[in-house]
Short mmCIF file of C-alpha atoms in Angstrom, two decimals:
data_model
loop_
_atom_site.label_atom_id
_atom_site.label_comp_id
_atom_site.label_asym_id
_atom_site.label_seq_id
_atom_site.Cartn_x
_atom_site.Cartn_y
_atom_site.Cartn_z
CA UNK A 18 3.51 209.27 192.19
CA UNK A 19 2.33 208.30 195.59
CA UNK A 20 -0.42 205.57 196.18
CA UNK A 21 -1.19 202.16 196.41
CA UNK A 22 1.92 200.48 194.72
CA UNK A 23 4.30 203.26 195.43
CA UNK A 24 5.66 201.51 198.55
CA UNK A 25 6.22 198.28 196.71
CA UNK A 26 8.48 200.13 194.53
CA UNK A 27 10.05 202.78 196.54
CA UNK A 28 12.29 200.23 198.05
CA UNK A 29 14.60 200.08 194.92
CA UNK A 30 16.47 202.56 195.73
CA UNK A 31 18.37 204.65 198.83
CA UNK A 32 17.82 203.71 202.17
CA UNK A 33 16.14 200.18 201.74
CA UNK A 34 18.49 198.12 204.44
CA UNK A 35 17.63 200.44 206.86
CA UNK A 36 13.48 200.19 206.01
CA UNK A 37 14.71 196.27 206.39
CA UNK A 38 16.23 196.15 209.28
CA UNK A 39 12.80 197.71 210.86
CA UNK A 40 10.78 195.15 209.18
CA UNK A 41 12.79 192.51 210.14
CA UNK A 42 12.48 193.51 213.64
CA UNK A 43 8.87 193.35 213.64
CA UNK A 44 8.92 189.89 211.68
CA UNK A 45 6.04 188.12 210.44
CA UNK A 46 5.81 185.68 207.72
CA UNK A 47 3.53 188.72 205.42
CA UNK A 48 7.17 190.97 205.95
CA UNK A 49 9.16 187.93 204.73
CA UNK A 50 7.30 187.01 201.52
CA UNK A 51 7.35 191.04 200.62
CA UNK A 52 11.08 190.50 201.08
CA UNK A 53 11.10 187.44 198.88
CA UNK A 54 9.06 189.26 196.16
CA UNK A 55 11.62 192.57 196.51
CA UNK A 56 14.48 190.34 196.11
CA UNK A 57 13.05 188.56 193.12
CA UNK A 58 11.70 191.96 191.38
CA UNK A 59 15.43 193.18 191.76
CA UNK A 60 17.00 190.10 190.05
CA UNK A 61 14.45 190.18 186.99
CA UNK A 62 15.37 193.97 186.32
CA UNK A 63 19.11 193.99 187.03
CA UNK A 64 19.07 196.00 190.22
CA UNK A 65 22.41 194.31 192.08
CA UNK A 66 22.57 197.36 194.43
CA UNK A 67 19.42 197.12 195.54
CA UNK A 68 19.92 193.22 195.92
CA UNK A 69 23.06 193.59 197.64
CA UNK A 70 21.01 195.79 200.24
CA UNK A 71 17.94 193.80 200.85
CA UNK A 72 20.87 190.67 201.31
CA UNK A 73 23.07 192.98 203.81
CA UNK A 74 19.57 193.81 205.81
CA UNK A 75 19.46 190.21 206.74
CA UNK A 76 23.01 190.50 208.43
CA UNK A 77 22.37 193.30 210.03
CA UNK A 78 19.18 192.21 211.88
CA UNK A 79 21.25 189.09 213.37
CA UNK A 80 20.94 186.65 210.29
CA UNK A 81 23.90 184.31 210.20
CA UNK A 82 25.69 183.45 206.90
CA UNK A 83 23.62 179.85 206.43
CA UNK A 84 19.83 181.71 207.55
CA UNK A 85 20.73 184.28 204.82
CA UNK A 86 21.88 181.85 202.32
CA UNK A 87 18.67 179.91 203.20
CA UNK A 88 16.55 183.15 202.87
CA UNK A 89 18.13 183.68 199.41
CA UNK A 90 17.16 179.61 198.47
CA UNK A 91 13.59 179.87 199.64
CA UNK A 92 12.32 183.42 197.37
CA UNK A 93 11.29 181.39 194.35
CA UNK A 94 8.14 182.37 192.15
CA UNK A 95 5.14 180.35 191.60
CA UNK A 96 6.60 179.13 188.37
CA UNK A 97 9.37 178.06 190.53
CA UNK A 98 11.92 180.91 189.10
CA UNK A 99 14.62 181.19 191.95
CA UNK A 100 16.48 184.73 192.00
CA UNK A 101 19.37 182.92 189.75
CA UNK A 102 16.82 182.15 187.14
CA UNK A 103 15.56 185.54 187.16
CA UNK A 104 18.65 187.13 186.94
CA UNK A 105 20.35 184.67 184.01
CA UNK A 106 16.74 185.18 182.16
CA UNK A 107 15.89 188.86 182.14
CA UNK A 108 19.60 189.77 181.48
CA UNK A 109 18.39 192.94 182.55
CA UNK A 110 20.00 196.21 184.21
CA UNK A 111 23.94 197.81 183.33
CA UNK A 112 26.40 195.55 182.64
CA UNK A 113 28.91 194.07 184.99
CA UNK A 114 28.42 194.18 188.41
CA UNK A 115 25.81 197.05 188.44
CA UNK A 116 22.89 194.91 186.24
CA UNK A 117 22.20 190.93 186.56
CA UNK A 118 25.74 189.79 186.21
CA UNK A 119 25.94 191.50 190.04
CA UNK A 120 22.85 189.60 191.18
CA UNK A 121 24.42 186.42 190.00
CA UNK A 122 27.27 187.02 192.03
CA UNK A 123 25.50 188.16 194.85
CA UNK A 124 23.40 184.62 194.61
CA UNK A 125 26.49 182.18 194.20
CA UNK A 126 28.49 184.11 196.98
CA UNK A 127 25.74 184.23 199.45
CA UNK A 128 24.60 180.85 198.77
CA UNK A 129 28.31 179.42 198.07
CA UNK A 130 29.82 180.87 201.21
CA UNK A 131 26.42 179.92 203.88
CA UNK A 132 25.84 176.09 202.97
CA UNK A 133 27.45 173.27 202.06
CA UNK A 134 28.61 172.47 198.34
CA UNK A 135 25.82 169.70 198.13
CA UNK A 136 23.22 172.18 199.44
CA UNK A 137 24.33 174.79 197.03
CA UNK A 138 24.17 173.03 194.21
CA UNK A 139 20.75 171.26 194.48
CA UNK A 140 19.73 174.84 194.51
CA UNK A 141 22.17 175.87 191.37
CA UNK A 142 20.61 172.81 189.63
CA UNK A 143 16.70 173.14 190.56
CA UNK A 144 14.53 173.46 187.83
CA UNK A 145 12.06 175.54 186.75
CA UNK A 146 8.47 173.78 186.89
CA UNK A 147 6.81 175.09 183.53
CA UNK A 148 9.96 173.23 180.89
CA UNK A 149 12.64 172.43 183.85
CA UNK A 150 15.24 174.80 182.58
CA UNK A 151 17.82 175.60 185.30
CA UNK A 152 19.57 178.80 185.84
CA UNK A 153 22.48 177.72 183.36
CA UNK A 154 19.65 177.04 180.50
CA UNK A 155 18.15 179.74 180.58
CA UNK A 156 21.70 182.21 180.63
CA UNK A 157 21.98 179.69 177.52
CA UNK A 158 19.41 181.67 175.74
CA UNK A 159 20.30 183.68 172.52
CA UNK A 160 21.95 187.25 172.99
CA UNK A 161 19.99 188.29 169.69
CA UNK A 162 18.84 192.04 169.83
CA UNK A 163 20.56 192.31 173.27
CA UNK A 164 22.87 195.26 174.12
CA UNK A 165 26.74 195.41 173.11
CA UNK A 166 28.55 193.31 175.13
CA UNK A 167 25.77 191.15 176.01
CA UNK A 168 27.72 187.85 174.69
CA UNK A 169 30.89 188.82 176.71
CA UNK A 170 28.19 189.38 180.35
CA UNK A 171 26.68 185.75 179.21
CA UNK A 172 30.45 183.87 179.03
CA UNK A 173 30.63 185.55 182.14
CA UNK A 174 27.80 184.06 183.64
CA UNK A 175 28.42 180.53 182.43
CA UNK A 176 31.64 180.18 183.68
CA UNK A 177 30.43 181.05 186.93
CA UNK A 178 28.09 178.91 187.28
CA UNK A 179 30.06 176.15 185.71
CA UNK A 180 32.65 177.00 188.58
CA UNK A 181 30.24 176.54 191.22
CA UNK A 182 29.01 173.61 189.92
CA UNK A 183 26.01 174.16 187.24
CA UNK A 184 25.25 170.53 185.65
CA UNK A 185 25.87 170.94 182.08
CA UNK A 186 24.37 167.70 181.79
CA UNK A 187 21.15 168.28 182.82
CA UNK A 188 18.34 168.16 180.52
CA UNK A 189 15.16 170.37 180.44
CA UNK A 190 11.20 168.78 179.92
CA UNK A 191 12.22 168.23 175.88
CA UNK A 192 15.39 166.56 176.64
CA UNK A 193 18.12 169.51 175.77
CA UNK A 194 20.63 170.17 177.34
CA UNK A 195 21.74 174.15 177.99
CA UNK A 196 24.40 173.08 175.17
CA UNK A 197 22.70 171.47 173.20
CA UNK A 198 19.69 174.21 173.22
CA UNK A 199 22.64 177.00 173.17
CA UNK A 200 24.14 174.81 170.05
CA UNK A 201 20.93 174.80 168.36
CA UNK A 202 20.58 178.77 168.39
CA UNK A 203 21.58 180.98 164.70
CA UNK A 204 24.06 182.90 166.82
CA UNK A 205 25.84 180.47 168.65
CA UNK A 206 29.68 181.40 169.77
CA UNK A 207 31.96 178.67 169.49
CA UNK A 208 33.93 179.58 172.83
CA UNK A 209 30.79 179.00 174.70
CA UNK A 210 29.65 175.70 172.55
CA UNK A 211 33.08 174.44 173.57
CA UNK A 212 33.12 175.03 177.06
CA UNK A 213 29.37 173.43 176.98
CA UNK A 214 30.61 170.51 175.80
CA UNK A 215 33.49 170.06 178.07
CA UNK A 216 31.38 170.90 181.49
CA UNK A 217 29.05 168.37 180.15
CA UNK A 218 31.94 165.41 179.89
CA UNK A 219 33.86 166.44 182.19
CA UNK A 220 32.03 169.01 184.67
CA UNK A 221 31.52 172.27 185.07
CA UNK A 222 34.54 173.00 187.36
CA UNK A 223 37.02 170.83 185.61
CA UNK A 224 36.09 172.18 182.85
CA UNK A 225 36.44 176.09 183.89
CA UNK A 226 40.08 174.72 185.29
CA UNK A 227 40.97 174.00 181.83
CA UNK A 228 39.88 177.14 180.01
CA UNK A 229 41.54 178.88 182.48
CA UNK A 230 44.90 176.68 182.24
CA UNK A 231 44.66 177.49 177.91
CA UNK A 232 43.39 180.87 177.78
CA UNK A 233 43.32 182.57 180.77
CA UNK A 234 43.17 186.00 178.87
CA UNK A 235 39.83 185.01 177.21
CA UNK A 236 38.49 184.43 180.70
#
């Protein structure tokens, strides 16, 4: 149906770089934060596509790789959910690289390959401000009553963000870490416990390296 909302949601789907790249010529802070709030709506319902779009608008009205990276850094939500968060916490969308597990690569890519590593992971580390859970605590959370195949999507995730350099030691507002929290849950996988426990003595890219080097099937 037409009205009020229905160009807030009409962008998710065809044709939305090229509605971009008219905004972004006319600019204006207002266009920007719409932008922000597209990108973010996209990452909490799985839509990588669309992501990938709104991302690839940026390019294509003259944004370098480290302005688009920054653009990606800066749409966070009051709560101070970045587009990570919202991805690793709504789970939401197809699986692979069609529902969140897309967004997340879209977010480590495009912030991985337009700043430096420090930059990047400050960002990959920030917390949420209501219980300071970062991106890899809440990927942590339980796959209970999730679709098939939604343990094999999160071991996915955390090995990505492990790679790019997720702290496995940091600790949310109670003191847990995404192990220990991930530990702590009914359903835990002992693959995933494991490589918890080695990113958190070790780090998370050593300790990727070494899951690779044993079973580089499993991954």
């Amino acid at each position: 149906p037409r009205g009020p909302q229905s160009g807030l949601r009409r962008p998710v789907a065809a044709g939305v770089a090229t509605r971009w790249v008219f905004l972004s010529v006319a600019g204006g802070a207002a266009v920007m934060d719409v932008w922000d709030n597209l990108l973010l709506s996209c990452a909490s319902r799985g839509a990588a596509a669309v992501a990938k779009r709104l991302v690839d608008s940026r390019a294509a009205a003259g944004s370098s790789a480290h302005e688009t990276a920054r653009l990606v850094m800066r749409a966070v939500r009051e709560d101070g959910m970045t587009v990570l968060m919202e991805a690793c916490d709504s789970r939401a969308g197809g699986p692979g690289a069609d529902g969140w597990l897309g967004v997340v690569r879209l977010c480590l890519s495009v912030v991985g390959g337009g700043l430096d590593e420090a930059a990047g992971r400050r960002w990959l580390n920030r917390k949420q401000e209501d219980g300071g859970q970062t991106a890899l605590h809440l990927v942590c959370a339980g796959t209970t009553g999730r679709p098939r195949g939604a343990f094999e999507q999160q071991f996915a995730a955390v090995i990505a963000l492990l790679a790019y350099g997720a702290d496995a030691a940091a600790v949310d507002d109670e003191g847990w870490t995404a192990g220990a929290e991930y530990a702590d849950r009914g359903a835990a996988k002992p693959q995933l416990t494991a490589l918890l426990r080695s990113a958190e003595a070790l780090g998370g890219p050593e300790a990727v390296r070494r899951l690779i080097a044993r079973a580089p099937r499993t991954v």
